[in-house]
Short mmCIF file of C-alpha atoms in Angstrom, two decimals:
data_model
loop_
_atom_site.label_atom_id
_atom_site.label_comp_id
_atom_site.label_asym_id
_atom_site.label_seq_id
_atom_site.Cartn_x
_atom_site.Cartn_y
_atom_site.Cartn_z
CA MET A 1 23.38 -4.79 -24.99
CA THR A 2 23.47 -2.62 -28.10
CA ALA A 3 26.58 -0.55 -28.70
CA THR A 4 24.47 2.43 -29.75
CA ALA A 5 23.94 4.94 -26.96
CA PRO A 6 20.28 5.64 -26.13
CA ASP A 7 19.13 9.23 -26.53
CA PHE A 8 17.69 9.41 -22.98
CA THR A 9 15.02 11.86 -24.07
CA ILE A 10 12.51 12.68 -21.37
CA GLY A 11 8.76 13.15 -21.22
CA ILE A 12 6.61 13.92 -18.18
CA GLU A 13 2.92 13.21 -17.71
CA GLU A 14 0.98 14.66 -14.78
CA GLU A 15 -2.60 14.33 -13.57
CA TYR A 16 -4.30 17.15 -11.65
CA LEU A 17 -7.47 17.50 -9.61
CA LEU A 18 -9.78 20.49 -10.13
CA VAL A 19 -11.19 22.32 -7.13
CA ASP A 20 -13.47 25.30 -6.59
CA ALA A 21 -11.16 28.23 -5.88
CA ASP A 22 -13.43 29.50 -3.09
CA THR A 23 -14.81 26.39 -1.39
CA CYS A 24 -11.84 24.09 -2.23
CA ALA A 25 -14.32 21.32 -3.02
CA LEU A 26 -13.60 18.91 -5.86
CA VAL A 27 -15.49 19.77 -9.07
CA GLU A 28 -15.98 18.28 -12.51
CA ALA A 29 -14.17 19.91 -15.41
CA PRO A 30 -16.63 21.97 -17.48
CA LYS A 31 -16.69 21.05 -21.15
CA THR A 32 -15.71 24.60 -22.05
CA LEU A 33 -12.62 24.36 -19.83
CA MET A 34 -11.41 21.24 -21.60
CA GLU A 35 -12.15 22.81 -24.98
CA ALA A 36 -10.14 25.93 -24.09
CA CYS A 37 -7.19 23.87 -22.85
CA MET A 38 -7.24 21.68 -25.93
CA ALA A 39 -7.38 24.72 -28.20
CA ASP A 40 -4.10 25.94 -26.67
CA LEU A 41 -2.38 22.63 -25.98
CA GLY A 42 -3.80 20.17 -28.49
CA ALA A 43 -3.11 16.53 -27.71
CA GLN A 44 -0.89 17.54 -24.77
CA VAL A 45 -3.97 17.80 -22.56
CA THR A 46 -6.67 15.16 -22.17
CA PRO A 47 -9.52 14.27 -19.82
CA GLU A 48 -8.70 11.60 -17.26
CA PHE A 49 -10.76 8.69 -15.93
CA LEU A 50 -12.77 10.89 -13.55
CA GLN A 51 -14.42 14.10 -14.68
CA CYS A 52 -12.69 16.06 -11.89
CA GLN A 53 -9.27 15.22 -13.34
CA ILE A 54 -7.18 16.60 -16.16
CA GLU A 55 -3.96 15.13 -17.59
CA VAL A 56 -1.08 16.85 -19.35
CA GLY A 57 2.00 15.49 -21.09
CA THR A 58 5.12 17.26 -22.27
CA CYS A 59 6.56 16.87 -25.72
CA VAL A 60 9.51 14.54 -26.21
CA CYS A 61 12.25 16.67 -24.65
CA ALA A 62 15.96 16.36 -25.36
CA THR A 63 16.93 17.89 -22.01
CA LEU A 64 15.51 18.51 -18.57
CA PRO A 65 15.53 22.32 -19.04
CA GLU A 66 13.43 21.80 -22.16
CA ALA A 67 11.03 19.66 -20.12
CA ARG A 68 10.86 22.40 -17.47
CA ASP A 69 9.76 24.97 -20.03
CA ASP A 70 7.12 22.69 -21.49
CA LEU A 71 5.73 21.48 -18.15
CA ARG A 72 5.59 25.05 -16.83
CA ARG A 73 3.65 26.07 -19.94
CA LEU A 74 1.24 23.17 -19.48
CA ARG A 75 0.67 23.89 -15.80
CA ALA A 76 0.22 27.62 -16.44
CA THR A 77 -2.26 27.09 -19.28
CA VAL A 78 -4.45 24.74 -17.23
CA ALA A 79 -4.36 27.17 -14.29
CA ARG A 80 -5.29 30.15 -16.51
CA HIS A 81 -8.28 28.46 -18.10
CA ALA A 82 -9.39 26.96 -14.78
CA ALA A 83 -9.32 30.42 -13.16
CA ALA A 84 -11.69 31.70 -15.84
CA HIS A 85 -14.23 29.22 -14.46
CA GLY A 86 -13.55 29.98 -10.80
CA LEU A 87 -11.52 26.79 -10.47
CA ALA A 88 -7.94 25.85 -9.65
CA PRO A 89 -5.84 22.76 -10.38
CA ILE A 90 -3.92 21.05 -7.60
CA ALA A 91 -1.00 18.73 -8.34
CA VAL A 92 -1.61 16.27 -5.55
CA SER A 93 -2.41 12.58 -5.56
CA CYS A 94 -5.48 12.61 -3.31
CA HIS A 95 -7.98 15.33 -2.38
CA PRO A 96 -7.96 15.42 1.44
CA VAL A 97 -11.73 15.01 1.96
CA ALA A 98 -13.44 14.18 -1.36
CA ASP A 99 -15.50 10.99 -1.50
CA TRP A 100 -14.93 8.76 -4.52
CA LYS A 101 -18.59 7.70 -4.43
CA ASP A 102 -19.59 11.23 -5.44
CA GLN A 103 -17.43 11.26 -8.59
CA HIS A 104 -18.33 10.29 -12.16
CA HIS A 105 -16.07 8.83 -14.79
CA THR A 106 -15.48 10.48 -18.16
CA ASP A 107 -17.80 9.25 -20.93
CA LYS A 108 -15.13 7.93 -23.27
CA ASP A 109 -14.87 4.45 -24.79
CA ARG A 110 -11.61 3.62 -23.01
CA TYR A 111 -12.93 4.74 -19.63
CA ASN A 112 -16.33 3.12 -20.13
CA ASP A 113 -14.53 -0.15 -20.86
CA LEU A 114 -12.38 0.26 -17.74
CA GLU A 115 -15.41 0.88 -15.56
CA ARG A 116 -17.14 -2.22 -16.90
CA ALA A 117 -14.05 -4.40 -16.57
CA LEU A 118 -12.86 -3.24 -13.14
CA ALA A 119 -16.20 -2.39 -11.51
CA GLY A 120 -15.88 -1.01 -7.97
CA VAL A 121 -12.10 -1.08 -8.12
CA ALA A 122 -12.11 1.49 -10.94
CA ARG A 123 -14.72 3.68 -9.23
CA ARG A 124 -12.36 4.22 -6.29
CA MET A 125 -9.64 5.66 -8.54
CA LEU A 126 -9.80 9.20 -7.18
CA ILE A 127 -6.02 9.47 -7.42
CA CYS A 128 -3.43 11.25 -9.56
CA GLY A 129 0.15 10.37 -10.44
CA MET A 130 3.21 11.46 -12.38
CA HIS A 131 4.77 9.31 -15.11
CA VAL A 132 8.27 9.88 -16.47
CA HIS A 133 9.36 8.47 -19.85
CA VAL A 134 13.04 7.99 -20.66
CA GLY A 135 13.94 7.31 -24.29
CA ILE A 136 15.70 3.94 -24.79
CA PRO A 137 15.19 2.86 -28.42
CA ASP A 138 16.52 -0.69 -28.18
CA PRO A 139 13.73 -2.95 -26.81
CA ASP A 140 16.02 -5.57 -25.28
CA GLN A 141 17.91 -2.79 -23.55
CA ARG A 142 14.63 -1.48 -22.11
CA ILE A 143 13.90 -4.87 -20.61
CA ASP A 144 17.42 -5.25 -19.22
CA LEU A 145 17.38 -1.79 -17.62
CA MET A 146 13.86 -2.29 -16.27
CA ALA A 147 15.02 -5.19 -14.10
CA GLN A 148 17.87 -3.15 -12.61
CA MET A 149 15.99 0.14 -12.32
CA SER A 150 13.26 -1.40 -10.18
CA TYR A 151 15.63 -1.17 -7.22
CA PHE A 152 15.33 2.63 -7.25
CA LEU A 153 11.54 2.90 -7.54
CA PRO A 154 11.02 3.18 -3.75
CA HIS A 155 13.48 6.07 -3.64
CA LEU A 156 11.45 7.96 -6.25
CA LEU A 157 8.17 7.17 -4.51
CA ALA A 158 9.46 8.35 -1.14
CA MET A 159 10.38 11.78 -2.49
CA SER A 160 7.13 12.24 -4.41
CA ALA A 161 4.70 11.26 -1.62
CA SER A 162 1.74 13.66 -1.64
CA SER A 163 -1.31 11.69 -0.49
CA PRO A 164 -1.53 11.39 3.32
CA PHE A 165 -5.28 12.07 3.59
CA TRP A 166 -8.20 10.05 2.25
CA GLN A 167 -11.86 10.99 2.74
CA GLY A 168 -11.06 13.33 5.62
CA VAL A 169 -8.82 10.91 7.51
CA ASP A 170 -5.07 11.06 8.02
CA THR A 171 -4.17 7.57 6.85
CA GLY A 172 -0.75 7.57 8.50
CA LEU A 173 0.73 6.85 5.08
CA ALA A 174 2.80 9.25 3.02
CA SER A 175 1.34 7.84 -0.23
CA TYR A 176 -2.16 6.48 0.24
CA ARG A 177 -2.61 6.73 -3.53
CA LEU A 178 -0.57 3.59 -4.02
CA THR A 179 -2.90 1.67 -1.70
CA VAL A 180 -5.81 2.53 -3.98
CA PHE A 181 -3.92 1.89 -7.20
CA ASP A 182 -2.66 -1.51 -6.05
CA ASN A 183 -6.25 -2.78 -6.06
CA LEU A 184 -6.09 -2.84 -9.86
CA PRO A 185 -4.77 -5.93 -11.61
CA ARG A 186 -1.36 -5.89 -13.29
CA THR A 187 0.10 -3.31 -10.92
CA GLY A 188 3.06 -3.21 -8.53
CA LEU A 189 6.71 -3.90 -9.17
CA PRO A 190 7.36 -5.30 -12.65
CA PRO A 191 8.18 -8.98 -13.08
CA ARG A 192 11.57 -9.89 -14.44
CA PHE A 193 11.91 -10.82 -18.10
CA GLU A 194 14.95 -12.22 -19.87
CA SER A 195 14.40 -10.38 -23.15
CA TRP A 196 11.97 -8.29 -25.16
CA SER A 197 10.63 -11.43 -26.81
CA ASP A 198 10.02 -12.92 -23.35
CA TYR A 199 8.04 -9.80 -22.41
CA GLU A 200 6.08 -9.88 -25.67
CA ARG A 201 5.18 -13.56 -25.16
CA SER A 202 3.80 -12.82 -21.70
CA VAL A 203 1.75 -9.83 -22.83
CA GLY A 204 0.67 -11.73 -25.93
CA ALA A 205 -0.73 -14.53 -23.79
CA LEU A 206 -3.23 -12.15 -22.15
CA VAL A 207 -4.01 -10.39 -25.43
CA GLY A 208 -4.49 -13.71 -27.21
CA MET A 209 -7.05 -14.83 -24.66
CA GLY A 210 -8.94 -11.55 -25.01
CA LEU A 211 -8.25 -10.54 -21.40
CA ILE A 212 -6.64 -7.23 -22.38
CA GLU A 213 -6.52 -5.55 -25.78
CA ASP A 214 -2.92 -4.38 -25.53
CA ALA A 215 -0.05 -3.50 -23.19
CA THR A 216 -1.61 -0.16 -22.18
CA LYS A 217 -3.68 -2.20 -19.71
CA ILE A 218 -0.51 -3.18 -17.84
CA TRP A 219 0.07 -0.68 -15.04
CA TRP A 220 3.30 -1.76 -13.34
CA ASP A 221 5.37 0.79 -11.39
CA LEU A 222 7.84 0.65 -14.26
CA ARG A 223 7.01 -0.60 -17.74
CA PRO A 224 8.10 -0.42 -21.36
CA SER A 225 5.70 2.12 -22.81
CA ALA A 226 3.17 0.63 -25.21
CA ARG A 227 3.20 3.83 -27.30
CA PHE A 228 6.78 5.07 -27.23
CA PRO A 229 10.31 3.58 -27.25
CA THR A 230 10.71 4.47 -23.59
CA LEU A 231 10.88 3.10 -20.08
CA GLU A 232 8.03 4.66 -18.11
CA THR A 233 8.06 5.09 -14.33
CA ARG A 234 4.55 5.14 -12.91
CA ILE A 235 5.17 4.78 -9.19
CA CYS A 236 5.32 8.47 -8.24
CA ASP A 237 2.69 10.63 -6.66
CA VAL A 238 2.27 13.95 -8.45
CA SER A 239 4.27 16.81 -6.90
CA PRO A 240 2.64 20.17 -6.12
CA ARG A 241 5.94 22.01 -6.61
CA LEU A 242 7.16 22.12 -10.19
CA GLU A 243 10.83 22.04 -9.21
CA HIS A 244 10.36 18.95 -7.04
CA ALA A 245 8.68 17.18 -9.95
CA LEU A 246 11.62 18.12 -12.17
CA SER A 247 14.18 16.85 -9.66
CA ILE A 248 12.41 13.50 -9.49
CA ALA A 249 12.28 13.38 -13.30
CA ALA A 250 16.00 14.24 -13.49
CA LEU A 251 16.85 11.44 -11.06
CA THR A 252 14.80 9.02 -13.14
CA GLN A 253 16.58 10.03 -16.35
CA CYS A 254 20.03 9.85 -14.73
CA ILE A 255 19.39 6.45 -13.10
CA ALA A 256 18.60 5.01 -16.53
CA ARG A 257 21.79 6.48 -17.96
CA MET A 258 23.88 5.32 -15.00
CA LEU A 259 22.72 1.72 -15.50
CA TRP A 260 23.49 1.96 -19.22
CA ARG A 261 26.92 3.38 -18.35
CA LEU A 262 27.65 0.45 -16.05
CA ALA A 263 26.79 -1.95 -18.86
CA GLY A 264 29.45 -0.28 -20.99
CA ARG A 265 31.98 -1.38 -18.36
CA ASN A 266 30.51 -4.89 -18.30
CA GLN A 267 28.89 -4.18 -14.93
CA ARG A 268 25.30 -4.11 -13.76
CA TRP A 269 23.21 -3.24 -10.73
CA ARG A 270 22.29 -6.25 -8.68
CA VAL A 271 18.70 -7.38 -9.27
CA TYR A 272 17.09 -8.16 -5.92
CA GLU A 273 14.00 -10.27 -5.39
CA ARG A 274 10.73 -8.38 -5.76
CA PHE A 275 9.94 -9.45 -2.20
CA LEU A 276 12.88 -7.42 -0.91
CA VAL A 277 12.39 -4.37 -3.12
CA GLY A 278 8.72 -4.56 -2.16
CA GLU A 279 9.68 -4.02 1.47
CA ASN A 280 11.35 -0.74 0.52
CA ARG A 281 8.32 0.13 -1.60
CA TRP A 282 6.17 -0.28 1.50
CA ARG A 283 8.54 1.81 3.62
CA ALA A 284 8.42 4.60 1.05
CA GLN A 285 4.64 4.37 0.88
CA ARG A 286 4.31 4.44 4.66
CA TYR A 287 7.00 6.90 5.71
CA GLY A 288 8.10 8.91 2.68
CA VAL A 289 11.62 10.17 3.41
CA SER A 290 11.34 10.20 7.20
CA GLU A 291 12.30 6.65 8.24
CA GLY A 292 14.88 5.53 5.69
CA LEU A 293 15.07 2.58 3.33
CA ILE A 294 16.90 -0.73 3.46
CA ASP A 295 20.38 -0.84 1.97
CA PHE A 296 20.53 -4.51 1.02
CA GLY A 297 24.30 -4.45 0.61
CA ARG A 298 24.78 -3.16 4.15
CA LYS A 299 21.80 -5.16 5.44
CA GLN A 300 20.44 -2.24 7.44
CA VAL A 301 17.95 0.61 7.26
CA VAL A 302 19.80 3.77 6.21
CA PRO A 303 18.44 7.32 6.72
CA PHE A 304 17.06 8.72 3.50
CA PRO A 305 19.31 11.81 3.40
CA GLU A 306 22.33 9.51 3.41
CA LEU A 307 20.88 7.34 0.65
CA LEU A 308 20.08 10.40 -1.45
CA ASP A 309 23.60 11.81 -1.03
CA GLU A 310 25.03 8.49 -2.18
CA LEU A 311 22.70 8.38 -5.16
CA ILE A 312 23.49 11.95 -6.19
CA ALA A 313 27.22 11.22 -6.05
CA LEU A 314 26.70 8.09 -8.14
CA LEU A 315 24.73 10.02 -10.75
CA GLU A 316 27.05 13.02 -11.06
CA PRO A 317 28.66 12.00 -14.40
CA ASP A 318 25.25 11.18 -15.85
CA ALA A 319 23.69 14.43 -14.67
CA ALA A 320 26.63 16.34 -16.15
CA ALA A 321 26.26 14.53 -19.47
CA LEU A 322 22.50 15.13 -19.57
CA GLY A 323 22.68 18.76 -18.43
CA CYS A 324 20.57 18.33 -15.29
CA TRP A 325 23.13 18.46 -12.47
CA ALA A 326 21.37 21.42 -10.81
CA GLU A 327 18.03 19.58 -10.77
CA VAL A 328 19.61 16.40 -9.40
CA GLN A 329 21.30 18.30 -6.56
CA ALA A 330 18.03 20.15 -5.88
CA ALA A 331 16.47 16.82 -4.87
CA ARG A 332 17.94 17.59 -1.44
CA ASP A 333 15.29 20.32 -1.11
CA VAL A 334 12.70 17.57 -0.67
CA ILE A 335 14.61 16.40 2.39
CA ALA A 336 15.11 19.92 3.73
CA ASP A 337 11.44 20.94 3.58
CA GLY A 338 9.77 17.54 3.64
CA THR A 339 7.58 15.84 1.08
CA SER A 340 4.21 17.23 0.10
CA ALA A 341 2.68 14.76 2.56
CA ASP A 342 4.82 16.27 5.34
CA ARG A 343 3.88 19.82 4.37
CA GLN A 344 0.17 19.01 4.16
CA ARG A 345 0.27 17.56 7.65
CA ARG A 346 2.10 20.62 8.98
CA VAL A 347 -0.49 23.01 7.53
CA HIS A 348 -3.33 20.87 8.85
CA ALA A 349 -1.86 20.60 12.34
CA ALA A 350 -1.13 24.33 12.53
CA ALA A 351 -4.71 25.16 11.52
CA LEU A 352 -6.16 22.87 14.19
CA ALA A 353 -3.74 24.18 16.81
CA GLY A 354 -4.87 27.69 15.92
CA GLY A 355 -8.47 26.79 16.74
CA LYS A 356 -9.80 26.27 13.24
CA THR A 357 -12.47 23.71 12.53
CA ALA A 358 -11.66 20.47 10.72
CA ASP A 359 -13.25 21.83 7.51
CA ALA A 360 -11.28 25.07 7.74
CA ALA A 361 -8.06 23.13 8.34
CA VAL A 362 -8.63 21.10 5.17
CA ALA A 363 -9.35 24.30 3.25
CA ASP A 364 -5.99 25.64 4.45
CA VAL A 365 -4.28 22.52 3.12
CA ILE A 366 -5.90 22.88 -0.30
CA ARG A 367 -5.14 26.60 -0.52
CA ALA A 368 -1.50 25.81 0.28
CA LEU A 369 -1.51 23.24 -2.53
CA ILE A 370 -2.93 25.81 -4.94
CA GLU A 371 -0.18 28.26 -3.94
CA GLU A 372 2.52 25.64 -4.47
CA TYR A 373 1.16 24.79 -7.91
CA ASN A 374 1.24 28.45 -8.94
CA ALA A 375 4.51 29.42 -7.28
CA ASP A 376 6.85 28.45 -10.13
CA LEU A 377 4.65 29.44 -13.08
#
């Protein structure tokens, strides 16, 4: 491990769906909407794979408060330009009723290539996620921390879960998005590598055979970014509430620093088999925060509030050093009010219990998501 401390900068990428503000139906982004957003935000906003999606990315931020300001500005700008077209963005990983067969992908070389290469698997990608980048300049250090950090990916997924519905059906899952995404190749928990050169050899084997052009076509839950000197978490659903997204980002940043801090004391987090971590990944995908995760040291399922309290206590020195202690502690709000998946189900159930039709109940869910998006802007 290098003796030089990483900078632990943070960057957040989010994908949104666009809906008609009146009907709540999914709509394609008008060209003029994208042009207006790009005029204000430049390269920080881009089209996504499907024409009904829009992606934003913060600048490289030195602190979480700086990331809050930038992400709020991005969310507010998209909302303002969308409103001018009678539309609204929702920060949620699946539209409750939209059918992927009715959507069209963006006419862009990268996306055209994806559609040709992945066929029907790509066409089902009516999903949105949140990616968090943490700056770790030393490449071998990125690989070392990636192996240890994988343990915490289910915790982050559980708190972010926002996709219980798919094509009008309650799937019973807190994050159905991951079910769709896992159909792509080169997804899931990252494999373990011994060094950066080991990682480069593996990626180079696929590139050398012409199977992928570069490492951007590797979509693990956690990966070394192909564009930046960062570790990038990709497992999370996108969070409707800005402050919940920031708490998850703060936890991600602090976990990376905590693992680096342990290395300075010649310690490290135990690296468990992917098979075992995968069981927690499934529990997070299925239940969110409601049924707990496995504590492999204790060899038992532990309620999520207890696990989160332990994690927050573990991360306190790192959160203090990074200036995000308030955001880390605020992660408990996800437990207090439930995940987005929990809240969507509550709104839906209340609408049906009140005598509303199935369509009206879904509209209530989407309007609640629009309100949550706009609440912190």
